[in-house]
Short mmCIF file of C-alpha atoms in Angstrom, two decimals:
data_model
loop_
_atom_site.label_atom_id
_atom_site.label_comp_id
_atom_site.label_asym_id
_atom_site.label_seq_id
_atom_site.Cartn_x
_atom_site.Cartn_y
_atom_site.Cartn_z
CA UNK A 226 132.87 164.08 131.60
CA UNK A 227 130.13 166.57 130.83
CA UNK A 228 128.05 167.50 133.87
CA UNK A 229 125.31 170.02 134.53
CA UNK A 230 124.63 170.46 138.24
CA UNK A 231 121.58 172.48 139.27
CA UNK A 232 120.73 174.28 142.46
CA UNK A 233 118.49 172.73 145.11
CA UNK A 234 114.74 172.55 145.50
CA UNK A 235 112.80 175.73 146.17
CA UNK A 236 109.52 176.37 147.91
CA UNK A 237 108.00 179.77 147.23
CA UNK A 238 104.73 181.66 147.35
CA UNK A 239 102.46 182.88 144.55
CA UNK A 240 103.66 186.18 143.13
CA UNK A 241 107.25 185.62 144.09
CA UNK A 242 110.25 184.91 141.85
CA UNK A 243 112.70 182.01 141.67
CA UNK A 244 116.18 181.77 140.21
CA UNK A 245 117.65 178.37 139.38
CA UNK A 246 121.32 177.85 138.53
CA UNK A 247 123.01 175.30 136.29
CA UNK A 248 126.78 174.83 136.70
CA UNK A 249 128.56 173.18 133.80
CA UNK A 250 131.79 171.22 133.85
CA UNK A 251 133.70 168.84 131.59
CA UNK A 252 133.52 170.94 128.42
CA UNK A 253 134.09 174.48 127.11
CA UNK A 254 131.10 176.29 128.58
CA UNK A 255 131.08 179.12 126.04
CA UNK A 256 130.94 176.71 123.09
CA UNK A 257 127.43 175.42 123.63
CA UNK A 258 123.96 176.91 124.15
CA UNK A 259 122.06 176.15 127.33
CA UNK A 260 118.30 175.58 127.31
CA UNK A 261 115.67 175.34 130.05
CA UNK A 262 112.88 172.80 130.02
CA UNK A 263 110.25 172.23 132.68
CA UNK A 264 108.01 169.28 133.61
CA UNK A 265 104.94 169.72 135.77
CA UNK A 266 103.97 166.77 137.97
CA UNK A 267 102.76 163.89 135.82
CA UNK A 268 103.06 166.01 132.67
CA UNK A 269 105.30 166.23 129.62
CA UNK A 270 108.36 168.31 128.79
CA UNK A 271 107.92 171.99 128.00
CA UNK A 272 110.57 174.15 126.36
CA UNK A 273 111.03 177.52 128.04
CA UNK A 274 113.97 179.20 126.35
CA UNK A 275 117.68 179.25 125.87
CA UNK A 276 120.86 181.28 125.73
CA UNK A 277 123.84 181.42 123.39
CA UNK A 278 126.50 181.23 126.07
CA UNK A 279 129.12 182.73 123.78
CA UNK A 280 127.36 186.04 123.01
CA UNK A 281 124.54 186.08 125.57
CA UNK A 282 121.73 186.16 123.03
CA UNK A 283 118.51 184.67 124.34
CA UNK A 284 115.30 183.24 122.95
CA UNK A 285 112.11 182.44 124.83
CA UNK A 286 108.87 180.57 124.34
CA UNK A 287 105.99 182.95 123.76
CA UNK A 288 104.27 181.34 126.72
CA UNK A 289 106.92 182.56 129.15
CA UNK A 290 108.11 185.76 127.44
CA UNK A 291 107.96 188.59 129.90
CA UNK A 292 108.19 186.31 132.93
CA UNK A 293 111.41 184.40 132.28
CA UNK A 294 114.98 185.62 132.04
CA UNK A 295 117.93 183.41 131.17
CA UNK A 296 121.43 184.66 131.87
CA UNK A 297 124.93 183.24 132.17
CA UNK A 298 128.19 183.91 134.00
CA UNK A 299 130.97 182.57 131.84
CA UNK A 300 133.56 183.07 134.60
CA UNK A 301 131.56 180.67 136.77
CA UNK A 302 130.47 178.36 133.94
CA UNK A 303 126.95 178.79 135.19
CA UNK A 304 123.63 179.56 133.54
CA UNK A 305 120.60 180.89 135.36
CA UNK A 306 116.84 180.87 134.79
CA UNK A 307 114.67 183.32 136.68
CA UNK A 308 110.88 183.06 136.59
CA UNK A 309 108.77 185.83 138.04
CA UNK A 310 105.13 186.30 139.08
CA UNK A 311 104.92 182.67 140.09
CA UNK A 312 101.60 180.87 140.28
CA UNK A 313 100.64 177.40 141.41
CA UNK A 314 100.75 176.13 137.81
CA UNK A 315 104.50 176.86 137.78
CA UNK A 316 105.07 174.02 140.23
CA UNK A 317 107.38 171.74 138.24
CA UNK A 318 110.83 170.25 137.88
CA UNK A 319 113.02 172.64 135.95
CA UNK A 320 115.87 171.24 133.87
CA UNK A 321 118.79 172.79 132.07
CA UNK A 322 120.11 171.02 128.98
CA UNK A 323 123.05 171.51 126.67
CA UNK A 324 122.88 172.53 123.00
CA UNK A 325 120.10 172.38 120.49
CA UNK A 326 119.50 168.67 120.72
CA UNK A 327 119.62 168.54 124.54
CA UNK A 328 122.42 166.00 124.79
CA UNK A 329 123.20 166.44 128.47
CA UNK A 330 120.75 167.42 131.22
CA UNK A 331 120.97 168.69 134.75
CA UNK A 332 119.46 166.61 137.51
CA UNK A 333 116.42 168.88 137.74
CA UNK A 334 115.27 171.39 140.34
CA UNK A 335 111.85 171.05 141.93
CA UNK A 336 110.14 174.40 142.33
CA UNK A 337 107.00 174.29 144.45
CA UNK A 338 104.67 177.33 144.42
CA UNK A 339 102.26 177.23 147.30
CA UNK A 340 100.67 179.60 149.75
CA UNK B 134 103.22 176.80 119.55
CA UNK B 135 101.22 173.62 120.09
CA UNK B 136 102.90 170.44 121.34
CA UNK B 137 103.75 167.84 118.73
CA UNK B 138 101.28 164.97 118.55
CA UNK B 139 102.36 161.58 119.83
CA UNK B 140 100.27 158.50 120.75
CA UNK B 141 99.62 158.40 124.48
CA UNK B 142 100.81 154.82 124.76
CA UNK B 143 102.40 152.06 122.74
CA UNK B 144 103.00 148.50 123.92
CA UNK B 145 104.81 145.43 122.66
CA UNK B 146 106.17 142.09 123.76
CA UNK B 147 109.85 141.46 124.37
CA UNK B 148 111.74 141.02 121.12
CA UNK B 149 109.13 142.81 119.03
CA UNK B 150 109.55 146.13 117.25
CA UNK B 151 107.43 149.19 117.96
CA UNK B 152 107.17 152.57 116.32
CA UNK B 153 106.24 155.87 117.94
CA UNK B 154 105.01 158.68 115.67
CA UNK B 155 105.48 162.40 116.18
CA UNK B 156 103.34 164.67 114.03
CA UNK B 157 103.86 168.39 113.62
CA UNK B 158 103.54 170.88 110.82
CA UNK B 159 105.60 172.33 107.99
CA UNK B 160 106.73 175.00 110.48
CA UNK B 161 108.48 172.48 112.69
CA UNK B 162 108.93 168.75 111.98
CA UNK B 163 108.32 169.09 108.25
CA UNK B 164 110.45 172.14 107.79
CA UNK B 165 113.73 171.14 109.47
CA UNK B 166 115.83 168.03 110.02
CA UNK B 167 116.16 168.98 113.67
CA UNK B 168 114.04 166.31 115.33
CA UNK B 169 115.25 164.67 118.53
CA UNK B 170 114.01 161.79 120.62
CA UNK B 171 114.49 161.39 124.35
CA UNK B 172 113.76 158.53 126.77
CA UNK B 173 112.73 159.28 130.35
CA UNK B 174 112.46 156.76 133.17
CA UNK B 175 110.43 157.76 136.27
CA UNK B 176 112.25 160.19 138.49
CA UNK B 177 115.10 160.67 136.05
CA UNK B 178 116.19 163.35 133.63
CA UNK B 179 115.55 162.65 129.95
CA UNK B 180 118.22 160.85 127.93
CA UNK B 181 119.00 161.70 124.31
CA UNK B 182 118.38 158.76 121.95
CA UNK B 183 118.25 160.35 118.46
CA UNK B 184 119.21 163.77 117.12
CA UNK B 185 118.77 165.40 113.71
CA UNK B 186 116.09 162.88 112.75
CA UNK B 187 118.21 159.74 112.53
CA UNK B 188 121.54 160.17 114.32
CA UNK B 189 122.44 158.19 117.44
CA UNK B 190 124.84 159.62 120.03
CA UNK B 191 127.67 157.33 121.02
CA UNK B 192 126.59 154.83 123.66
CA UNK B 193 122.96 154.60 122.50
CA UNK B 194 121.88 151.16 121.38
CA UNK B 195 121.40 150.60 117.63
CA UNK B 196 118.01 149.12 118.53
CA UNK B 197 116.79 152.75 118.44
CA UNK B 198 116.37 154.37 115.05
CA UNK B 199 114.70 157.50 113.72
CA UNK B 200 113.15 158.61 110.46
CA UNK B 201 110.93 161.33 109.01
CA UNK B 202 108.41 161.65 106.25
CA UNK B 203 106.72 164.97 105.65
CA UNK B 204 105.42 166.41 108.88
CA UNK B 205 105.76 163.15 110.83
CA UNK B 206 108.85 161.77 112.49
CA UNK B 207 109.10 158.27 113.91
CA UNK B 208 111.15 156.40 116.46
CA UNK B 209 111.47 152.64 116.08
CA UNK B 210 112.60 150.40 118.89
CA UNK B 211 113.60 146.98 117.69
CA UNK B 212 114.17 143.92 119.85
CA UNK B 213 112.07 145.42 122.65
CA UNK B 214 113.49 144.84 126.12
CA UNK B 215 112.06 145.28 129.60
CA UNK B 216 114.39 148.23 130.21
CA UNK B 217 112.81 150.09 127.30
CA UNK B 218 109.67 150.65 129.38
CA UNK B 219 109.71 154.42 129.80
CA UNK B 220 108.26 157.68 128.45
CA UNK B 221 109.48 158.89 125.07
CA UNK B 222 109.46 162.49 123.82
CA UNK B 223 110.13 163.93 120.43
CA UNK B 224 111.12 167.56 119.89
CA UNK B 225 111.68 169.84 116.93
CA UNK B 226 113.13 173.20 116.06
CA UNK B 227 110.47 175.63 114.78
CA UNK B 228 110.23 178.50 112.33
CA UNK B 229 109.86 180.85 115.33
CA UNK B 230 113.46 180.02 116.39
CA UNK B 231 112.09 178.06 119.32
CA UNK B 232 111.73 174.40 120.16
CA UNK B 233 108.64 172.31 120.86
CA UNK B 234 108.26 168.91 122.51
CA UNK B 235 105.75 166.19 121.84
CA UNK B 236 103.17 165.29 124.45
CA UNK B 237 105.02 162.11 125.24
CA UNK B 238 104.40 158.40 124.70
CA UNK B 239 104.40 155.76 127.43
CA UNK B 240 105.93 152.52 126.23
CA UNK B 241 104.85 149.34 128.02
CA UNK B 242 106.65 146.05 127.60
CA UNK B 243 104.09 143.30 127.98
#
């Protein structure tokens, strides 16, 4: 069965960076795009960007462009999302999701930015 | 890219039907048949209900249906059940080759 398993919760300080991983199983990893979506506490879903796992091409929301980098390691069936210059407003649960209609989701990774 | 507009809350009694709207622009909802709907219960990851405006993935109840007219998409839940109480989000592909979500709708079963 399709599974996306994300790395564990992170606590970090303002100005630092965080890198979240998303390991896929149960399907051909290179055949589907991976997207990243975040959800601040008590707030809605926010699309951050995505990667064509096959060729590595990426696309990002204008809001995060310049601060976010999405990569993948096809040998490990894993996608990564790195967010830099963190601020308190980046405290959120970060999800990875498969393909353009987000049919399967990771369990979410809570990133807490606090001094 | 502004979030798609959804009503903050919708409520209904068990057995009734409710409809949640999702309004965008001709650059997103109105321009593409790439609208999805997700259901999210507290503390859980979202679950796909509808893709490409009106398609249901296998395993999703046929009580959920989607449609679109112009710049507004809609999700209808028929035969409302207690387990349908959750947050619902629409999303759409955009002309900027990005995606945008709606602000979310809280459904309450009275």
